[in-house]
XYZ file of C-alpha atoms in Angstrom:
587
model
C 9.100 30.108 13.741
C 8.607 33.523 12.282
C 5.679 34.336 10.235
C 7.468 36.973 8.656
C 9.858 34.289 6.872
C 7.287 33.071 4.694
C 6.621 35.396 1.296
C 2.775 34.851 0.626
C 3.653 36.357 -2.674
C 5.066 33.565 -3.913
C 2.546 30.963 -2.335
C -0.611 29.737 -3.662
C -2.607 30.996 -0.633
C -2.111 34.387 -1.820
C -5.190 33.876 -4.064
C -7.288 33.968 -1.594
C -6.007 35.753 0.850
C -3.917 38.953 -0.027
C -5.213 41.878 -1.514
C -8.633 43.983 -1.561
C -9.671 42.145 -4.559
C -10.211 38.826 -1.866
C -12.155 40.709 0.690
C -14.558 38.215 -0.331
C -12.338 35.043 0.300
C -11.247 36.806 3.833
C -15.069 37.069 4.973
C -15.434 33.960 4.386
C -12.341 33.092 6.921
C -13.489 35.297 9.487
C -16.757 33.385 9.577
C -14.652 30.670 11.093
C -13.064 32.157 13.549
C -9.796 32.783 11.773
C -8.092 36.150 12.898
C -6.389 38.331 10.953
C -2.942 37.254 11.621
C -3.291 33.462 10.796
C -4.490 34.648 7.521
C -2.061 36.224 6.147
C 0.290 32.845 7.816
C 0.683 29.906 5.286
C -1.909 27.840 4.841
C -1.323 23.498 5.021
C -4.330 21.197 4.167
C -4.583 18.503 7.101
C -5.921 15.564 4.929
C -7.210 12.596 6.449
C -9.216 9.495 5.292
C -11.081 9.663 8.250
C -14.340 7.347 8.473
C -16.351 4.939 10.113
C -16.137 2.189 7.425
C -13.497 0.370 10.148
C -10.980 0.303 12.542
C -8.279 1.300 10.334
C -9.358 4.563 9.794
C -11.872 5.454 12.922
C -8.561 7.244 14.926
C -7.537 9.848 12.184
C -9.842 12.844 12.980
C -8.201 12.691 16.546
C -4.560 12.712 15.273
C -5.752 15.390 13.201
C -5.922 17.425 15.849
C -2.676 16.808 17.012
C -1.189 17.840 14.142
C -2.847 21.201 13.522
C -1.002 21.901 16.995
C 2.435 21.548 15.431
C 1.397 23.325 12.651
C -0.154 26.369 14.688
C 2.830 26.495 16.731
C 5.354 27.056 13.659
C 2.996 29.840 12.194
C 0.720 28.275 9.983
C -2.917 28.127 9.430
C -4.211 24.196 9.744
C -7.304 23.831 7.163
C -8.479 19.882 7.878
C -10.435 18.175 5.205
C -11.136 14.726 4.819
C -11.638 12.037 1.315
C -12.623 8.578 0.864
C -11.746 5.120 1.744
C -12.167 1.777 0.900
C -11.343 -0.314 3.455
C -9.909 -3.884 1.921
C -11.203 -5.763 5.275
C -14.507 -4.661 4.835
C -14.758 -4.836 0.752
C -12.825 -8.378 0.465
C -13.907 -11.449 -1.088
C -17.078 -9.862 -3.027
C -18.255 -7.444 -5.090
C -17.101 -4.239 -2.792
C -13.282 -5.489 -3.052
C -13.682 -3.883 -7.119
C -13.876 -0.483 -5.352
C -10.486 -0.531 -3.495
C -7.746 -0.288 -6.308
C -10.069 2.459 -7.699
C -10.533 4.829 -4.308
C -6.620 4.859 -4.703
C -7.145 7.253 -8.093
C -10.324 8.804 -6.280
C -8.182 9.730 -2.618
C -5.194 11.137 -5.289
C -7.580 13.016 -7.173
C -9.959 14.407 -4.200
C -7.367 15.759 -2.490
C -5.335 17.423 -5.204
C -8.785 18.864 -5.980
C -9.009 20.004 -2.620
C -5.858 21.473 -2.107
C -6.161 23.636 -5.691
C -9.628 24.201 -5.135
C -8.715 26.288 -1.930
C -4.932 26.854 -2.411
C -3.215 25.289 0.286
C 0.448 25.802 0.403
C 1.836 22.619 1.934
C 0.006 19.230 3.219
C -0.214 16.794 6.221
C -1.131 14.212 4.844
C -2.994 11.033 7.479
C -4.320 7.480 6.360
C -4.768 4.278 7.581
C -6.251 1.466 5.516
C -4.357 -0.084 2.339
C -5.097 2.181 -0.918
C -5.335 5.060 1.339
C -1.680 5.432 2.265
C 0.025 5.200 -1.594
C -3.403 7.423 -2.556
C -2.281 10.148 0.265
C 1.228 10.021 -0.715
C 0.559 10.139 -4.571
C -1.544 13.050 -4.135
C 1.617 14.705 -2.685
C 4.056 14.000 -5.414
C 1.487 15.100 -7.788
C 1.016 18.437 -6.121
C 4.704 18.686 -5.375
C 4.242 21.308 -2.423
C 6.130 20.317 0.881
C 4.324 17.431 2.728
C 4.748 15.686 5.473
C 2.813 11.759 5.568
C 1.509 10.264 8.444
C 0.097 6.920 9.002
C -2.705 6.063 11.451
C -1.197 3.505 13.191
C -1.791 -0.518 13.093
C -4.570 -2.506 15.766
C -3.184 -4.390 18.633
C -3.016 -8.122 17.965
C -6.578 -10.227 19.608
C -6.084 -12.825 21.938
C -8.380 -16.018 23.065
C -9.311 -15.545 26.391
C -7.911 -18.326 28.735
C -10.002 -21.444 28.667
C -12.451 -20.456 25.704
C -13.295 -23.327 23.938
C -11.443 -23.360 20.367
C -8.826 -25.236 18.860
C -5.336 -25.533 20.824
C -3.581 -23.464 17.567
C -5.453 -20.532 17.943
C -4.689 -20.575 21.454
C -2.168 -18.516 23.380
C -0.900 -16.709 20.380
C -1.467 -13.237 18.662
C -4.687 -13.085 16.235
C -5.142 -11.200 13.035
C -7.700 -10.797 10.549
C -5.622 -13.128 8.419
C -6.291 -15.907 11.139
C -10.510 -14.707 10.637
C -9.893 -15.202 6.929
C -8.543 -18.706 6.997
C -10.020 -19.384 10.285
C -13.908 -19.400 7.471
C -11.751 -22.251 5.481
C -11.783 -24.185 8.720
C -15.320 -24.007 8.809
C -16.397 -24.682 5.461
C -14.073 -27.346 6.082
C -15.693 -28.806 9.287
C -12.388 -28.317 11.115
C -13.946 -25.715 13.263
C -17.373 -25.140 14.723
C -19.716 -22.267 15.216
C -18.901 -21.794 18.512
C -15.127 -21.471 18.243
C -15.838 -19.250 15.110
C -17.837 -16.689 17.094
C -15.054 -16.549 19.566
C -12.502 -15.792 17.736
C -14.225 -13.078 15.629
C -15.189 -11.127 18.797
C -11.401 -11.124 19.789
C -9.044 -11.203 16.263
C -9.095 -7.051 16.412
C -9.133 -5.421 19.847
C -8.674 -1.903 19.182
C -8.923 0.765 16.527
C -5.879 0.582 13.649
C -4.901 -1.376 10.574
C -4.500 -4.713 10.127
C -1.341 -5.842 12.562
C 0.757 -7.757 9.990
C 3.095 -6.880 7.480
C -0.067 -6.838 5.022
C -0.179 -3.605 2.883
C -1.343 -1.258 5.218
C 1.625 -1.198 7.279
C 3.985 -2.392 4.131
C 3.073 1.254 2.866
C 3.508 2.565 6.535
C 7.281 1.480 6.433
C 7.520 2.706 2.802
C 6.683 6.179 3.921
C 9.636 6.673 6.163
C 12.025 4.827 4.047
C 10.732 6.952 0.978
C 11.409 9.738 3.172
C 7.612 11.654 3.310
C 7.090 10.352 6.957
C 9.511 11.323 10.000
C 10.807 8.209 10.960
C 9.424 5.992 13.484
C 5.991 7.726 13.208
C 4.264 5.004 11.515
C 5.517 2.314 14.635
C 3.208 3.273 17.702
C -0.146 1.241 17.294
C -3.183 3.501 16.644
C -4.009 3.003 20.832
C -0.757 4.844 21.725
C -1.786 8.383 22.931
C 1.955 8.665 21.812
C 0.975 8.340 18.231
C -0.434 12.228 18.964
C 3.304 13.696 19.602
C 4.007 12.467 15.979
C 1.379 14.632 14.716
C 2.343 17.411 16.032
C 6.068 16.654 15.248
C 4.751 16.184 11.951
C 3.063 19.603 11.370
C 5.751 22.052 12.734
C 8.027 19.583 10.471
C 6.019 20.996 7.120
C 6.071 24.322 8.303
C 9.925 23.617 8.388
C 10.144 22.417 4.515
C 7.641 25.147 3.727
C 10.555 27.291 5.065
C 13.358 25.384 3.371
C 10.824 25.405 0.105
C 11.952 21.408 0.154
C 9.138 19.806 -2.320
C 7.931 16.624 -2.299
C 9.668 15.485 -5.703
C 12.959 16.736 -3.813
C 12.096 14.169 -1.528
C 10.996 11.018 -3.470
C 13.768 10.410 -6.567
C 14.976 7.358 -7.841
C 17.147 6.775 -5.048
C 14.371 6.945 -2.544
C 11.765 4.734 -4.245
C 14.660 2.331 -3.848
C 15.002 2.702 -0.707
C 11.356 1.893 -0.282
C 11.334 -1.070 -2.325
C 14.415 -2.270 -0.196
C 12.167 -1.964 2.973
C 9.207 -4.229 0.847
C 11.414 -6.638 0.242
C 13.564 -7.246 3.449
C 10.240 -7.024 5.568
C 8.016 -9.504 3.385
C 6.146 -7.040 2.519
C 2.832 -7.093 0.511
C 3.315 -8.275 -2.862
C 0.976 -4.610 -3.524
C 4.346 -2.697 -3.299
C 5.033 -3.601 -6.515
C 1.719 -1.797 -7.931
C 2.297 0.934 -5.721
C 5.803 2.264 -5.801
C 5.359 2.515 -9.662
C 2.437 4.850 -9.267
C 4.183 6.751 -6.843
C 6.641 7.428 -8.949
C 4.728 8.044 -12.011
C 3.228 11.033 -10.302
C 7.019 12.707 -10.372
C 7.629 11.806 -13.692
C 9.892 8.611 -12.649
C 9.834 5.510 -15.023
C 10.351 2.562 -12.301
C 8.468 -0.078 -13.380
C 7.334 -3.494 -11.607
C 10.254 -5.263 -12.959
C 12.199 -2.670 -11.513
C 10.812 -3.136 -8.244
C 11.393 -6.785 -8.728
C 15.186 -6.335 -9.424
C 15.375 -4.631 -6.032
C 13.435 -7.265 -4.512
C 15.508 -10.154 -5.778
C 18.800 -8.723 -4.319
C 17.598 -7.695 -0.878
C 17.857 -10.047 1.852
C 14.484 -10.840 3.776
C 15.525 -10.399 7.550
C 12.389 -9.011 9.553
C 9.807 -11.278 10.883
C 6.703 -10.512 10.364
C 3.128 -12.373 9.603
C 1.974 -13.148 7.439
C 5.311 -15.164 6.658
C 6.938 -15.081 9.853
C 5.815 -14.648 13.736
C 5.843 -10.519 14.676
C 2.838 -7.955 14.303
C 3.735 -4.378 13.780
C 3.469 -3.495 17.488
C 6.284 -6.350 17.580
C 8.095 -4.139 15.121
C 7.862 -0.962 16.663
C 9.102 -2.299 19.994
C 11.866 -3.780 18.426
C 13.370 -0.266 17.164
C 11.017 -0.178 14.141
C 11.727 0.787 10.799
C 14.740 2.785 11.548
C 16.625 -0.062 13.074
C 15.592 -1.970 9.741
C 17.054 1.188 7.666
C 19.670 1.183 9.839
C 20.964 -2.551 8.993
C 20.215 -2.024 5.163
C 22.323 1.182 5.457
C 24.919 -1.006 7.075
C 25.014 -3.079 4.052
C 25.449 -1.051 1.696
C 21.870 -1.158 -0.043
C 20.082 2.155 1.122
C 21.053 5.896 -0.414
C 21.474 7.512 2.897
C 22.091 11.013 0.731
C 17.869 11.054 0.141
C 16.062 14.117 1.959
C 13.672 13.406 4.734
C 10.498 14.823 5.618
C 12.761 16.195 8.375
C 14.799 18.386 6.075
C 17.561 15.944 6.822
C 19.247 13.418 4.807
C 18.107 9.721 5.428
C 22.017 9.211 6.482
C 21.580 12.254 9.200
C 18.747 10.702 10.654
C 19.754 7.241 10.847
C 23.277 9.001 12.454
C 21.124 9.361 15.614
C 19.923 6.545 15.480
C 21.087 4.193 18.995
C 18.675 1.188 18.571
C 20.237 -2.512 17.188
C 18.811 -5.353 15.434
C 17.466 -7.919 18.109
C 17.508 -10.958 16.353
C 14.059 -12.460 16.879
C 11.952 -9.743 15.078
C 14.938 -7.710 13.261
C 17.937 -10.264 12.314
C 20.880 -8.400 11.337
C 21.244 -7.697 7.736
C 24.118 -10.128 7.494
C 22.433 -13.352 9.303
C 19.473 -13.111 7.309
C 16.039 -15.341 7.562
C 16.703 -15.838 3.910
C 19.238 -14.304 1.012
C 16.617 -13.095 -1.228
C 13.796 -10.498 -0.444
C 10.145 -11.635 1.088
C 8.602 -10.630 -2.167
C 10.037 -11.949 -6.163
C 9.420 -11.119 -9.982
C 8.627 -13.839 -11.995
C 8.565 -13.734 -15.935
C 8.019 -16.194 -18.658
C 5.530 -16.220 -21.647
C 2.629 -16.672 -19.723
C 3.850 -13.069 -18.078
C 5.737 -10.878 -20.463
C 4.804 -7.937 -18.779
C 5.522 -10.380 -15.310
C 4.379 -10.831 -12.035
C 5.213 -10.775 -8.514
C 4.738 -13.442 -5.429
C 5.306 -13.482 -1.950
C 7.626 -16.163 -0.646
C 8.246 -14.685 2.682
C 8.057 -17.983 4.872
C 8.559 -20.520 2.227
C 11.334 -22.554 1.922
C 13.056 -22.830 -1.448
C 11.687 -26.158 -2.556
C 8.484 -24.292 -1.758
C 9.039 -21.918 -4.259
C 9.061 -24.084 -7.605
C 5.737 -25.613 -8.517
C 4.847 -27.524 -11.857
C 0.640 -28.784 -12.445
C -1.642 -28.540 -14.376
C -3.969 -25.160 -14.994
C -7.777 -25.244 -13.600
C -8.760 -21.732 -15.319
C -11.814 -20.539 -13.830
C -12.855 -17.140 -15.257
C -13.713 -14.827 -11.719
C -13.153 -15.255 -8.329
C -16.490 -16.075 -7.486
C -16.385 -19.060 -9.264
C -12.681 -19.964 -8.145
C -13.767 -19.508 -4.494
C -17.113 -21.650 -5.436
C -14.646 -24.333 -6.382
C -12.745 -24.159 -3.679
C -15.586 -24.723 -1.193
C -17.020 -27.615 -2.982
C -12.785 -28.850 -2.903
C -13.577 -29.023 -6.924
C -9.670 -29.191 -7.465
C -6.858 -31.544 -6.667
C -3.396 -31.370 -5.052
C -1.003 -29.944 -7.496
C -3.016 -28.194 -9.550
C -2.027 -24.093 -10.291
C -5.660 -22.476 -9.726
C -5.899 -19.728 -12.779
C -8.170 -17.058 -11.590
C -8.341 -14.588 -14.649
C -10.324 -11.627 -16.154
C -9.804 -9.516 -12.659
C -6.929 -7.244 -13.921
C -7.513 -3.503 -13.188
C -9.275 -3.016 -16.901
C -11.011 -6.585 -17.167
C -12.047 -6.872 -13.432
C -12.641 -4.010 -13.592
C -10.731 -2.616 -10.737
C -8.007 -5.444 -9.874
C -9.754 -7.614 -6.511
C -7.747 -9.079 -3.841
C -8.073 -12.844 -3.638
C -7.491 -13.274 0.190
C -10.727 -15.061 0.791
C -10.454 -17.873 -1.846
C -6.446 -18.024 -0.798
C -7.156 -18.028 2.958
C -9.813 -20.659 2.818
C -7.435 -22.879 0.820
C -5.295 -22.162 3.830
C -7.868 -23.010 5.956
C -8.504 -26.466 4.303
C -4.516 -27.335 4.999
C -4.163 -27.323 0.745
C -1.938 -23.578 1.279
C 1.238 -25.478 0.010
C -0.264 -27.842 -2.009
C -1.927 -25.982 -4.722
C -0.622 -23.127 -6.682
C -2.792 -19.771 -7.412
C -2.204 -17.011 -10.270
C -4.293 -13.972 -11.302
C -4.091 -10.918 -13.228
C -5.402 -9.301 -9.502
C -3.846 -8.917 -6.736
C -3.668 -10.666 -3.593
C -3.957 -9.414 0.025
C -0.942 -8.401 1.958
C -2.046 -11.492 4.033
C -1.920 -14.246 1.629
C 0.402 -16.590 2.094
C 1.277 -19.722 0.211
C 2.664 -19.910 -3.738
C 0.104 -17.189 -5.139
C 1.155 -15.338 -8.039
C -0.312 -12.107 -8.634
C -0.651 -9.413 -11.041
C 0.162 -10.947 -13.670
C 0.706 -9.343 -17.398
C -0.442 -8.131 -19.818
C -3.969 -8.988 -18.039
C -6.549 -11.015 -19.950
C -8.530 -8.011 -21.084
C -5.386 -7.071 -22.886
C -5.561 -10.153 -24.668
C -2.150 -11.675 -22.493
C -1.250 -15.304 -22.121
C -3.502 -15.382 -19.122
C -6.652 -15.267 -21.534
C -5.470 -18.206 -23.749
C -4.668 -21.097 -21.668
C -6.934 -23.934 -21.021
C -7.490 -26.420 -18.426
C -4.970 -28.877 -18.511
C -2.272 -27.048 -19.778
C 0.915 -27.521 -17.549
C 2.337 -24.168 -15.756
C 5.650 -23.961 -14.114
C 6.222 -21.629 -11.454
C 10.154 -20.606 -10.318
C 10.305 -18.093 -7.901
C 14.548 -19.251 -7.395
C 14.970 -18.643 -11.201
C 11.921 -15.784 -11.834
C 10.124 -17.775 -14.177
C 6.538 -18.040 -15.044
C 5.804 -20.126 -17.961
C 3.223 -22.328 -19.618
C 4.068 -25.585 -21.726
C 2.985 -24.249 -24.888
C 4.824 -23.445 -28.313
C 4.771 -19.593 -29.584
C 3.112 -21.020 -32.495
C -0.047 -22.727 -30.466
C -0.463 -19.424 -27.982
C -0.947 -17.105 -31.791
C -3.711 -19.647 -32.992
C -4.957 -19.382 -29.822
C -5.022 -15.403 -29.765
C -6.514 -15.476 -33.253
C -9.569 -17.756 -31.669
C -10.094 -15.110 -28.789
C -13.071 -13.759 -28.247
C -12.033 -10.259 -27.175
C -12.028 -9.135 -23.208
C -15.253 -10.365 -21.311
C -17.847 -8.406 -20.711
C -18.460 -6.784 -17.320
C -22.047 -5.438 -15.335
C -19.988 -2.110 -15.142
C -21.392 0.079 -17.919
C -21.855 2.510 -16.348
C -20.267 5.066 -13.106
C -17.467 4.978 -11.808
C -15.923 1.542 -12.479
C -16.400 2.036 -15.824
C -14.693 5.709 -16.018
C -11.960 3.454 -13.887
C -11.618 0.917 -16.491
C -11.689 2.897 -19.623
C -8.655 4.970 -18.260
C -6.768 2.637 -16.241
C -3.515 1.838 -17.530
C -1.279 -1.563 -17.199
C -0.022 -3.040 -13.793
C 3.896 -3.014 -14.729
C 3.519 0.833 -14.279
C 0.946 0.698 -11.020
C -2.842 0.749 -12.730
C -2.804 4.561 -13.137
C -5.146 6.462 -14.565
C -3.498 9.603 -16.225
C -0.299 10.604 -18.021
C 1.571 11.876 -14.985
C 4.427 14.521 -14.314
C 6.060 13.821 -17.490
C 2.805 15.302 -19.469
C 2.592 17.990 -17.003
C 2.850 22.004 -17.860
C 2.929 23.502 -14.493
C 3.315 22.761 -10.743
C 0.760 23.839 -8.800
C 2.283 25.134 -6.315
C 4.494 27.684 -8.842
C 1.175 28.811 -10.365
């Protein structure tokens, strides 16, 4: 590729870079070894979320590398920088887990900083652990300069060795850190011993890369090539794969090609495409977090598509790719099955993808799935029209105890799974939920109300894996019934109702019901509702206290909650494209 194509006068490197009046800028270049020639060549931040927090993210600065190779060899000048991450694995199931909704805003915001702070003109962007990947790609939309995603790849699956001593269902089978999760219910349960639990930890995650199941790390993995910011298949090959380095480099000389074309990310992600993505959520039982995400995603390009709108999608997708936490497969499974353009390929074949969406590969979605030889195999992929189920992994509910709704997961349930009637034991944080739960201070049937943990009243929106994974772990999965105004993990399984709106802190439903009170939950009609007359829930809102009071006066959190926004349009944190008076990259 020609350096000579590219006019730096119409690039936002040319601040720093052309003309005697940034002799200054250019000494500081040289000092770095940058000749003369590469700068006065484009300039594309490298971003990664690099650390050593976990496994998710400890393989980035090496793919890194890989990538400013395909970037050098189409003429442009590589600049790598690295933000923040919160890994969910690490931060779950105490006080930590209120940082990961909030590094989303603070990846987004650190790396537009970054790139306007130094004036790249195009990104490659790499992440690897949950909030990281929509943070990465939300960064992109905001910035609206060509970009090119790229995930870091998910961990190989653990296995017992032969003959350990631990019990026969955790034997000779593929081990996540869901199974480590639920595998602590077993033994606050007495179900399984010290021993067994010490085996099993050293072996549940063999390598480096994200969590192997379709939990959200890899849910947002297949929403960046169905989106279209990631060439497709790059987010398959486990984090191991040395192969994982050719997609880097693909991946750079494929923004220098869009930097060319002057294709934009908000030519890339439209209406059509976040459609496309939610299709891909839904028809891989996907984490019920793809329904916070894909509306902040859009928000950043000035697109109203709300959680109900995500749900819509959802409801009229069919569910046909096995993978855990509902189903059998890991993500390696996935990618040796065809990966996600074989699943793109069957939802094209039914009619429910726009194959007219760019690509990160300057080519329409319908171009690249063209090429496209590999099949559905029908024991991880089932073909779109012999589905595991009619309706997607992942459902909307609404009712009055949601009028803003909510979403569940009911990837692996069967339907007379998915409707649940009890009575509500409201316990007012997860701490004291999960407290419950280990002292079994509940009874079969009952719908567990975990409230006050919505992105304001939490503040920052935790995951609930560890009290829904040691309910698992007690055998009382199916037997009990869970909302929150949080989230839940990509890996819970089980009827577990999340996000639900308006939060308590807003003063919703979810703040006024009592113990006692009977919900019904319909995930085969999209209901959510509580036994209650209209005129009982406004004499309750007139007794309300007001939103509880949180430790978090102070720092970030508190910045977090006193700009956070509602979870219908993804918890963000600013106005978006629609208050916006300038692109960067036309400034």
């Amino acid at each position: 590729m020609d350096a000579q194509k590219f006019d730096k006068s119409k690039l936002p490197s040319r601040h720093v870079t052309e003309g005697p009046e940034r002799a200054p800028h250019r000494s500081y270049l040289y000092a770095m070894g940058i000749s003369e020639a590469e700068i006065h060549q484009p300039f594309v931040g490298v971003a990664t979320c690099w650390n050593e927090a976990a496994p998710c993210n400890i393989a980035l600065n090496r793919q890194a590398q890989a990538v400013k190779l395909g970037v050098k060899s189409a003429m442009g000048t590589p600049r790598e920088f690295t933000t923040i991450t919160v890994t969910d694995g690490i931060a779950m199931g105490h006080e930590g887990m209120r940082s990961s909704l909030a590094s989303r805003e603070a990846i987004a915001d650190s790396v537009e900083l970054t790139m306007r702070g130094h004036c790249y003109d195009a990104i490659v962007g790499l992440a690897g652990c949950d909030k990281s990947l929509p943070g990465m790609m939300m960064a992109m939309v905001r910035l609206n300069v060509p970009s090119v995603f790229i995930y870091g790849g998910s961990i190989l699956p653990g296995r017992v060795p032969a003959g350990a001593a631990v019990p026969e269902d955790f034997a000779n089978r593929d081990l996540t850190v869901q199974d480590m999760f639920e595998a602590v219910g077993r033994h606050q349960s007495g179900t399984l011993g010290n021993a067994a639990l010490e085996i099993l930890e050293r072996v549940a995650c063999p390598s480096a890369g994200a969590c192997g199941g379709q939990f959200t790390a890899n849910t947002m993995a297949c929403v960046s090539e169905a989106i279209g910011l990631a060439l497709l298949n790059s987010s398959g090959a486990p984090a191991p794969y040395e192969s994982r380095d050719a997609y880097g480099t693909a991946s750079g000389a494929a923004v220098m090609r869009l930097l060319e074309k002057n294709i934009r990310s908000r030519d890339v992600v439209t209406r059509k495409s976040l459609e496309n993505a939610a299709r891909v959520v839904a028809c891989t039982g996907g984490s019920t977090n793809g329904g916070l995400h894909l509306p902040a995603i859009a928000h950043e390009a000035g697109i109203e598509f709300t959680l109900q709108d995500v749900c819509d999608i959802f409801h009229d997708t069919p569910y046909f790719v096995d993978l855990k936490p509902g189903g059998k497969y890991v993500a390696k499974d996935l990618y040796e099955a065809g990966g996600v353009p074989v699943v793109l390929k069957e939802l094209m074949r039914a009619g429910l993808l726009h194959g007219e969406c760019m690509t990160a590969s300057g080519r329409t979605m319908g171009e690249e799935l063209d090429e496209i030889r590999g099949e559905a195999d029908g024991r991880v992929i089932y073909p779109v029209d012999k589905p595991i189920t009619k309706t997607g992994g992942v459902v909307g509910l609404m009712g009055n105890l949601a009028p803003e709704g909510a979403i569940v997961k009911v990837a692996g349930m069967s339907e007379a799974e998915q409707v649940f009637t009890g009575p509500a034991l409201v316990f007012e944080c997860e701490e004291d939920a999960f407290a419950a739960v280990q002292k079994r201070a509940y009874a079969e049937g009952d719908v567990i109300v975990i409230r006050n943990e919505g992105p304001m009243g939490g503040p920052g929106m935790r995951e609930m894996l560890a009290t829904t994974a040691a309910l698992s772990g007690q055998g009382m999965g199916k037997k009990v019934a869970l909302i929150t105004d949080g989230r839940f993990s990509g890996a819970t399984r089980g009827f577990c109702v999340g996000h639900v709106g308006p939060e308590a802190a807003h003063g919703g439903p979810i703040a006024l019901i009592r113990t006692g009170d009977v919900i019904t939950l319909d995930a085969l009609k999209g209901e959510i509702s509580v036994a209650l007359s209209e005129a009982e829930l406004a004499e309750r809102r007139k007794a309300w206290a007001g939103p509880r009071e949180t430790i978090y006066a102070s720092g970030a959190l508190w910045k977090y909650a006193q700009q956070v926004g509602p979870t219908r349009l993804g918890a963000v944190t600013h106005p978006g494209a629609r208050a916006e008076r300038h692109v960067y990259a036309d400034l």
